[in-house]
Amino acid sequence: MTLILGLESSCDDSAVALVGSDRRIVAQAVVGQTSAHQPFGGVVPEIAARAHVEILPDLIRRVLDDAKLSVHDVDAVAATAGPGLIGGVMVALLAGKGVALAAGKPLIAVNHLEGHALSPRLADPDLEFPYLLLLVSGGHCQLLEVRGVGDYRRLATTIDDAAGEAFDKAAKLLGLPYPGGPAIEELAKSGDANAVPLPRPLVGSGEPHFSFAGLKSAVQRAIAAGEHAHEDIAASFQQAVVDCLVDRTAVALGTTDAPALVVAGGVAANQAIRGALAALAEREQRRFSVPPAWLCTDNAAMIAWAGAERFAAGLTDPLDAPARARWPLDARAETVRGAGVKA
Ligand code: KG4
Ligand code: ZN
């Protein structure tokens, strides 16, 4: 058994975890900054970076104390090295380097997206490679064939907004607090998902890419028209996102023999999305796996686990490992440009 200390600070959550190669989560803590960013309706990078500087060191201390361990008891230190808000990324990476240097332990520079991508294997010991992964977070919306540790083939991405970004923007339009996903999911419970006709961008297209910008504009028009209750708009919006995710994932499933469908990332915390994808997997006769909701949103257990998987594969990093604002999981994937400009 190896023990990995994981550190995460790439967005607005400061997180630390101690995870064993036997999947035991020895101790962990996440401190969010929602209230600091809420007045601005989104994450302010400078505020986030400064908060990580204040929170993270104490969190490392707390997690080690909870486990009654010291840095000398861990086998390696895994820190998110990107992609994300670069000021924040630098905090956990430099903290990780400091701990690794002081304790004489190897450093593992983890791609945050690999943390999300491998998180289902922390929760589900029977999940083997390869699997089709729908990675849906605030910054990303991708379909990836996960073939092994460090071996990813991107099948699709968004041509404009990420799914979580769409939830956050729609929530802002509806006057709901940031982050928008949980707020919309809650409001949608009392709404009618068929009440508001909204578009399903790219549904039916042969390539499994995503687009959400047009859906956001349609929500904006529906609110301006003033004919629908906000809970009906929220429920109809959530249903439109579900339909897009299911249709696009179904197209991707048609191109891979991977025996399992897996969903991860913050948006995978959404119950409607989990249910619809589970049903798709059953129809397509694939195994379905999704981590518990707390492991879908940003946390350090997934970073420690990705570290454990990389450590087992003999992959460690030098102390000059760079912090990266952009870091695609599949470096060979081409830039996809549509109505929007995102890769
Ligand atoms: O993975 P994550 O915690 O951070 C990133 O790496 O981006 O994902 C955050 C995103 C936010 O856009 C948030 O609104 C969305 O995940 N999210 C949800 C839910 N919980 C979080 N979206 C829909 N339904 C939810 N329950
Ligand atoms: Zn994330």
Short mmCIF file of C-alpha atoms and ligand atoms in Angstrom, two decimals:
data_model
loop_
_atom_site.label_atom_id
_atom_site.label_comp_id
_atom_site.label_asym_id
_atom_site.label_seq_id
_atom_site.Cartn_x
_atom_site.Cartn_y
_atom_site.Cartn_z
CA MET A 1 0.00 0.00 0.00
CA THR A 2 1.26 3.46 -0.89
CA LEU A 3 -0.09 6.67 0.63
CA ILE A 4 -0.45 9.81 -1.47
CA LEU A 5 -0.99 13.39 -0.27
CA GLY A 6 -3.13 15.27 -2.82
CA LEU A 7 -3.44 19.05 -3.17
CA GLU A 8 -5.95 21.00 -5.29
CA SER A 9 -6.46 24.75 -5.91
CA SER A 10 -7.15 25.18 -9.64
CA CYS A 11 -10.52 26.91 -9.30
CA ASP A 12 -12.42 28.08 -6.20
CA ASP A 13 -11.99 25.07 -3.91
CA SER A 14 -8.93 24.57 -1.71
CA ALA A 15 -8.64 20.85 -1.02
CA VAL A 16 -6.26 18.36 0.59
CA ALA A 17 -6.58 14.57 0.86
CA LEU A 18 -4.63 11.52 1.94
CA VAL A 19 -5.55 8.50 -0.19
CA GLY A 20 -4.13 4.98 -0.20
CA SER A 21 -3.45 2.86 -3.28
CA ASP A 22 -6.01 0.50 -1.69
CA ARG A 23 -8.66 3.24 -2.32
CA ARG A 24 -8.86 4.17 1.33
CA ILE A 25 -9.54 7.86 1.87
CA VAL A 26 -7.54 8.28 5.06
CA ALA A 27 -8.45 11.96 5.58
CA GLN A 28 -9.61 14.86 3.45
CA ALA A 29 -10.92 18.41 3.59
CA VAL A 30 -12.39 20.84 1.04
CA VAL A 31 -12.86 24.54 1.72
CA GLY A 32 -14.94 26.35 -0.89
CA GLN A 33 -14.95 30.09 -1.49
CA THR A 34 -18.53 30.45 -2.73
CA SER A 35 -19.40 33.40 -0.51
CA ALA A 36 -16.27 35.33 -1.58
CA HIS A 37 -17.21 35.04 -5.27
CA GLN A 38 -21.01 35.15 -5.04
CA PRO A 39 -21.31 38.97 -5.25
CA PHE A 40 -19.57 38.78 -8.66
CA GLY A 41 -21.69 35.94 -10.06
CA GLY A 42 -18.62 33.85 -10.90
CA VAL A 43 -15.09 33.06 -9.79
CA VAL A 44 -12.74 36.07 -9.61
CA PRO A 45 -9.26 34.59 -10.31
CA GLU A 46 -7.29 37.05 -8.16
CA ILE A 47 -9.59 36.58 -5.15
CA ALA A 48 -9.39 32.79 -5.58
CA ALA A 49 -5.58 32.75 -5.73
CA ARG A 50 -5.21 34.90 -2.62
CA ALA A 51 -7.71 32.74 -0.70
CA HIS A 52 -5.81 29.55 -1.62
CA VAL A 53 -2.62 31.10 -0.21
CA GLU A 54 -4.41 31.67 3.08
CA ILE A 55 -6.34 28.38 3.30
CA LEU A 56 -4.18 25.63 1.82
CA PRO A 57 -1.23 25.39 4.28
CA ASP A 58 -3.55 25.11 7.27
CA LEU A 59 -5.63 22.53 5.44
CA ILE A 60 -2.53 20.37 4.88
CA ARG A 61 -1.82 20.57 8.61
CA ARG A 62 -5.46 19.68 9.45
CA VAL A 63 -5.62 16.65 7.15
CA LEU A 64 -2.30 15.26 8.44
CA ASP A 65 -3.45 15.84 12.04
CA ASP A 66 -6.79 14.09 11.33
CA ALA A 67 -4.85 11.09 10.05
CA LYS A 68 -2.32 11.35 12.93
CA LEU A 69 0.42 11.26 10.32
CA SER A 70 3.30 13.47 9.20
CA VAL A 71 4.58 14.28 5.72
CA HIS A 72 7.28 11.66 6.32
CA ASP A 73 4.61 8.94 6.31
CA VAL A 74 3.44 9.63 2.74
CA ASP A 75 4.99 7.99 -0.31
CA ALA A 76 4.50 10.89 -2.72
CA VAL A 77 2.93 14.34 -3.03
CA ALA A 78 0.44 14.87 -5.87
CA ALA A 79 -0.54 18.44 -6.76
CA THR A 80 -2.75 19.79 -9.51
CA ALA A 81 -0.46 21.51 -12.03
CA GLY A 82 -3.23 22.67 -14.42
CA PRO A 83 -5.38 23.35 -16.31
CA GLY A 84 -7.23 26.09 -14.46
CA LEU A 85 -6.91 29.63 -13.15
CA ILE A 86 -3.15 29.98 -13.23
CA GLY A 87 -2.80 32.02 -10.03
CA GLY A 88 -4.66 29.32 -8.12
CA VAL A 89 -2.88 26.43 -9.87
CA MET A 90 0.45 27.83 -8.73
CA VAL A 91 -0.55 27.73 -5.06
CA ALA A 92 -1.12 23.95 -4.74
CA LEU A 93 1.73 23.15 -7.11
CA LEU A 94 4.23 25.25 -5.17
CA ALA A 95 2.89 23.99 -1.83
CA GLY A 96 3.30 20.43 -3.16
CA LYS A 97 6.84 21.13 -4.27
CA GLY A 98 7.63 22.60 -0.85
CA VAL A 99 6.31 19.54 1.00
CA ALA A 100 8.03 17.14 -1.43
CA LEU A 101 11.33 18.99 -1.07
CA ALA A 102 11.19 19.27 2.71
CA ALA A 103 10.17 15.63 3.25
CA GLY A 104 12.32 14.20 0.46
CA LYS A 105 9.31 12.66 -1.32
CA PRO A 106 8.61 12.42 -5.05
CA LEU A 107 6.32 15.01 -6.67
CA ILE A 108 3.50 14.07 -9.02
CA ALA A 109 2.20 16.98 -11.14
CA VAL A 110 -1.40 15.98 -11.84
CA ASN A 111 -3.61 17.20 -14.68
CA HIS A 112 -6.88 18.26 -13.01
CA LEU A 113 -8.82 16.68 -15.88
CA GLU A 114 -7.01 13.38 -15.27
CA GLY A 115 -8.15 13.70 -11.64
CA HIS A 116 -11.77 13.86 -12.84
CA ALA A 117 -11.15 11.18 -15.49
CA LEU A 118 -9.75 8.60 -13.03
CA SER A 119 -12.03 9.51 -10.10
CA PRO A 120 -14.60 6.83 -11.06
CA ARG A 121 -11.91 4.17 -10.47
CA LEU A 122 -11.43 5.42 -6.91
CA ALA A 123 -15.11 4.85 -6.17
CA ASP A 124 -15.58 1.73 -8.32
CA PRO A 125 -12.82 -0.92 -7.87
CA ASP A 126 -14.26 -3.04 -10.70
CA LEU A 127 -14.06 -0.31 -13.34
CA GLU A 128 -11.37 -1.31 -15.79
CA PHE A 129 -9.86 0.39 -18.84
CA PRO A 130 -11.01 1.22 -21.44
CA TYR A 131 -14.14 3.27 -20.79
CA LEU A 132 -16.02 6.07 -22.52
CA LEU A 133 -15.91 9.14 -20.29
CA LEU A 134 -18.29 12.07 -20.43
CA LEU A 135 -16.30 14.77 -18.63
CA VAL A 136 -18.62 17.63 -17.72
CA SER A 137 -17.39 20.46 -15.51
CA GLY A 138 -17.37 24.24 -15.29
CA GLY A 139 -14.58 24.54 -17.84
CA HIS A 140 -14.89 21.38 -19.92
CA CYS A 141 -17.38 19.27 -21.83
CA GLN A 142 -15.68 16.37 -23.55
CA LEU A 143 -16.14 12.74 -24.54
CA LEU A 144 -12.92 10.79 -24.07
CA GLU A 145 -11.94 7.20 -24.54
CA VAL A 146 -9.93 6.44 -21.40
CA ARG A 147 -7.54 3.67 -22.44
CA GLY A 148 -5.20 3.71 -19.45
CA VAL A 149 -3.36 6.04 -17.11
CA GLY A 150 -2.13 8.94 -19.27
CA ASP A 151 -3.73 7.45 -22.40
CA TYR A 152 -6.76 9.45 -23.54
CA ARG A 153 -8.39 9.89 -26.95
CA ARG A 154 -10.72 12.82 -27.26
CA LEU A 155 -13.79 12.00 -29.34
CA ALA A 156 -15.66 15.26 -28.88
CA THR A 157 -15.59 18.64 -27.19
CA THR A 158 -17.73 21.79 -27.01
CA ILE A 159 -17.63 24.38 -29.77
CA ASP A 160 -18.59 27.13 -27.34
CA ASP A 161 -19.58 26.83 -23.66
CA ALA A 162 -18.96 23.93 -21.25
CA ALA A 163 -22.01 22.26 -19.69
CA GLY A 164 -21.29 23.69 -16.22
CA GLU A 165 -20.72 27.11 -17.77
CA ALA A 166 -24.18 26.83 -19.38
CA PHE A 167 -25.72 26.01 -15.97
CA ASP A 168 -23.85 28.95 -14.39
CA LYS A 169 -24.88 31.43 -17.13
CA ALA A 170 -28.53 30.30 -17.15
CA ALA A 171 -28.59 30.58 -13.34
CA LYS A 172 -27.24 34.12 -13.48
CA LEU A 173 -29.97 35.04 -16.00
CA LEU A 174 -32.54 33.55 -13.62
CA GLY A 175 -31.14 35.56 -10.72
CA LEU A 176 -29.86 32.43 -8.97
CA PRO A 177 -26.60 32.36 -6.98
CA TYR A 178 -23.26 30.99 -8.20
CA PRO A 179 -22.54 28.09 -8.69
CA GLY A 180 -25.56 27.73 -10.92
CA GLY A 181 -25.75 23.96 -11.31
CA PRO A 182 -27.03 23.04 -7.83
CA ALA A 183 -29.32 26.11 -7.80
CA ILE A 184 -30.95 25.19 -11.14
CA GLU A 185 -31.28 21.53 -10.13
CA GLU A 186 -33.11 22.59 -6.96
CA LEU A 187 -35.44 25.07 -8.72
CA ALA A 188 -36.14 22.58 -11.53
CA LYS A 189 -37.67 20.14 -9.01
CA SER A 190 -40.80 22.31 -8.80
CA GLY A 191 -40.95 23.10 -12.54
CA ASP A 192 -42.37 21.49 -15.71
CA ALA A 193 -39.58 20.33 -18.04
CA ASN A 194 -41.92 20.50 -21.05
CA ALA A 195 -43.27 23.99 -20.39
CA VAL A 196 -40.73 26.05 -22.32
CA PRO A 197 -39.68 25.09 -25.86
CA LEU A 198 -35.87 25.36 -25.94
CA PRO A 199 -33.37 24.28 -28.64
CA ARG A 200 -31.14 21.19 -28.43
CA PRO A 201 -28.02 22.47 -30.26
CA LEU A 202 -26.21 19.88 -32.45
CA VAL A 203 -28.64 17.06 -31.51
CA GLY A 204 -28.81 14.71 -34.49
CA SER A 205 -25.41 15.72 -35.87
CA GLY A 206 -23.11 12.83 -36.85
CA GLU A 207 -20.13 14.05 -34.87
CA PRO A 208 -20.56 13.97 -31.09
CA HIS A 209 -19.53 17.61 -30.37
CA PHE A 210 -21.45 19.87 -27.97
CA SER A 211 -22.81 23.42 -28.13
CA PHE A 212 -24.65 25.32 -25.40
CA ALA A 213 -24.39 29.03 -26.35
CA GLY A 214 -27.66 28.99 -28.34
CA LEU A 215 -29.46 27.36 -25.43
CA LYS A 216 -28.32 30.14 -23.12
CA SER A 217 -29.59 32.78 -25.56
CA ALA A 218 -32.94 30.99 -25.76
CA VAL A 219 -33.18 31.05 -21.95
CA GLN A 220 -32.45 34.77 -22.06
CA ARG A 221 -35.30 35.30 -24.58
CA ALA A 222 -37.71 33.16 -22.54
CA ILE A 223 -36.99 35.21 -19.42
CA ALA A 224 -37.39 38.49 -21.33
CA ALA A 225 -40.73 37.33 -22.78
CA GLY A 226 -42.01 37.01 -19.22
CA GLU A 227 -44.50 34.26 -20.09
CA HIS A 228 -43.05 31.45 -18.02
CA ALA A 229 -42.40 30.79 -14.35
CA HIS A 230 -38.71 30.62 -13.50
CA GLU A 231 -39.03 27.07 -12.18
CA ASP A 232 -40.44 25.99 -15.56
CA ILE A 233 -37.54 27.69 -17.37
CA ALA A 234 -35.06 25.98 -15.01
CA ALA A 235 -36.66 22.55 -15.52
CA SER A 236 -36.88 23.00 -19.31
CA PHE A 237 -33.28 24.19 -19.48
CA GLN A 238 -32.04 21.22 -17.44
CA GLN A 239 -34.01 18.85 -19.69
CA ALA A 240 -32.48 20.43 -22.81
CA VAL A 241 -28.97 19.91 -21.37
CA VAL A 242 -29.85 16.30 -20.48
CA ASP A 243 -31.12 15.66 -24.03
CA CYS A 244 -27.96 17.14 -25.57
CA LEU A 245 -25.64 15.12 -23.30
CA VAL A 246 -27.53 11.87 -23.94
CA ASP A 247 -27.72 12.33 -27.72
CA ARG A 248 -24.04 13.30 -28.09
CA THR A 249 -22.89 10.48 -25.79
CA ALA A 250 -25.01 7.98 -27.76
CA VAL A 251 -23.22 9.02 -30.97
CA ALA A 252 -19.82 8.57 -29.29
CA LEU A 253 -20.83 5.15 -27.90
CA GLY A 254 -21.46 4.10 -31.51
CA THR A 255 -17.77 4.67 -32.30
CA THR A 256 -16.19 2.73 -29.42
CA ASP A 257 -16.27 -0.83 -28.12
CA ALA A 258 -15.41 0.37 -24.61
CA PRO A 259 -17.54 -1.80 -22.31
CA ALA A 260 -18.36 0.97 -19.81
CA LEU A 261 -19.87 4.45 -19.87
CA VAL A 262 -18.60 6.75 -17.15
CA VAL A 263 -19.54 10.31 -16.25
CA ALA A 264 -17.41 12.63 -14.09
CA GLY A 265 -16.83 16.33 -13.33
CA GLY A 266 -18.94 18.79 -11.34
CA VAL A 267 -22.01 18.57 -13.59
CA ALA A 268 -22.12 14.80 -12.99
CA ALA A 269 -23.40 15.66 -9.50
CA ASN A 270 -26.77 16.42 -11.19
CA GLN A 271 -29.32 13.66 -10.49
CA ALA A 272 -31.26 14.16 -13.75
CA ILE A 273 -28.05 13.83 -15.76
CA ARG A 274 -26.91 10.76 -13.81
CA GLY A 275 -30.29 9.09 -14.31
CA ALA A 276 -30.49 9.81 -18.04
CA LEU A 277 -26.98 8.52 -18.70
CA ALA A 278 -27.57 5.40 -16.62
CA ALA A 279 -30.63 4.70 -18.80
CA LEU A 280 -28.58 5.28 -21.98
CA ALA A 281 -25.91 2.84 -20.77
CA GLU A 282 -28.57 0.22 -20.11
CA ARG A 283 -30.09 0.68 -23.59
CA GLU A 284 -26.62 0.36 -25.15
CA GLN A 285 -25.70 -2.60 -22.94
CA ARG A 286 -22.69 -0.93 -21.34
CA ARG A 287 -21.69 -0.93 -17.72
CA PHE A 288 -22.41 2.44 -16.07
CA SER A 289 -20.27 4.09 -13.43
CA VAL A 290 -20.48 7.50 -11.80
CA PRO A 291 -18.67 8.64 -8.65
CA PRO A 292 -20.66 9.90 -5.65
CA ALA A 293 -21.60 13.60 -6.00
CA TRP A 294 -18.87 14.83 -3.61
CA LEU A 295 -16.24 13.15 -5.80
CA CYS A 296 -17.70 14.77 -8.96
CA THR A 297 -17.19 18.38 -7.84
CA ASP A 298 -13.64 19.56 -7.23
CA ASN A 299 -11.82 17.76 -4.42
CA ALA A 300 -8.31 16.55 -3.60
CA ALA A 301 -9.13 12.85 -3.21
CA MET A 302 -9.34 12.58 -7.00
CA ILE A 303 -5.96 14.33 -7.31
CA ALA A 304 -4.39 12.00 -4.73
CA TRP A 305 -5.95 9.02 -6.52
CA ALA A 306 -4.66 10.13 -9.94
CA GLY A 307 -1.32 10.52 -8.16
CA ALA A 308 -1.60 6.96 -6.83
CA GLU A 309 -2.36 5.63 -10.32
CA ARG A 310 0.58 7.57 -11.81
CA PHE A 311 2.92 6.54 -8.96
CA ALA A 312 2.04 2.88 -9.54
CA ALA A 313 2.91 3.39 -13.21
CA GLY A 314 6.32 4.85 -12.22
CA LEU A 315 5.34 8.37 -13.31
CA THR A 316 6.77 11.11 -11.09
CA ASP A 317 7.82 14.67 -11.97
CA PRO A 318 10.86 16.89 -11.41
CA LEU A 319 10.68 19.90 -9.08
CA ASP A 320 10.69 22.27 -12.06
CA ALA A 321 7.35 20.88 -13.34
CA PRO A 322 5.46 23.84 -14.86
CA ALA A 323 2.07 25.25 -13.89
CA ARG A 324 -0.18 25.14 -16.96
CA ALA A 325 -3.28 27.25 -17.61
CA ARG A 326 -4.09 25.03 -20.61
CA TRP A 327 -3.30 21.31 -20.62
CA PRO A 328 -5.37 19.04 -22.88
CA LEU A 329 -5.64 15.37 -21.88
CA ASP A 330 -5.31 14.34 -25.52
CA ALA A 331 -2.48 16.43 -26.98
CA ARG A 332 -3.21 15.04 -30.46
CA ALA A 333 -6.81 16.28 -30.53
CA GLU A 334 -7.40 19.05 -33.04
CA THR A 335 -8.89 22.42 -32.22
CA VAL A 336 -12.61 22.38 -32.97
CA ARG A 337 -14.10 25.68 -33.92
CA GLY A 338 -17.76 26.32 -34.51
CA ALA A 339 -20.00 29.18 -33.59
CA GLY A 340 -17.76 29.84 -30.60
CA VAL A 341 -13.99 29.87 -30.37
CA LYS A 342 -13.11 27.25 -27.78
CA ALA A 343 -10.86 24.29 -28.36
O1 KG4 B 1 -15.61 20.01 -11.58
P1 KG4 B 1 -16.05 21.27 -10.95
O2 KG4 B 1 -16.31 21.27 -9.46
O3 KG4 B 1 -15.03 22.43 -11.23
C1 KG4 B 1 -14.40 22.53 -12.48
O4 KG4 B 1 -13.37 21.87 -12.67
O5 KG4 B 1 -14.97 23.26 -13.34
O6 KG4 B 1 -17.37 21.73 -11.71
C2 KG4 B 1 -18.02 22.92 -11.38
C3 KG4 B 1 -19.23 23.05 -12.28
C4 KG4 B 1 -19.97 24.38 -12.10
O7 KG4 B 1 -20.23 24.92 -13.39
C5 KG4 B 1 -21.25 23.97 -11.40
O8 KG4 B 1 -22.36 24.81 -11.70
C6 KG4 B 1 -21.45 22.57 -11.93
O9 KG4 B 1 -20.18 22.01 -11.99
N1 KG4 B 1 -22.31 21.76 -11.03
C7 KG4 B 1 -23.52 21.29 -11.38
C8 KG4 B 1 -24.05 20.66 -10.23
N2 KG4 B 1 -23.13 20.75 -9.22
C9 KG4 B 1 -22.07 21.44 -9.74
N3 KG4 B 1 -24.20 21.36 -12.54
C10 KG4 B 1 -25.42 20.80 -12.58
N4 KG4 B 1 -26.01 20.20 -11.52
C11 KG4 B 1 -25.36 20.10 -10.33
N5 KG4 B 1 -25.94 19.52 -9.28
ZN ZN B 2 -12.94 20.24 -11.85
#
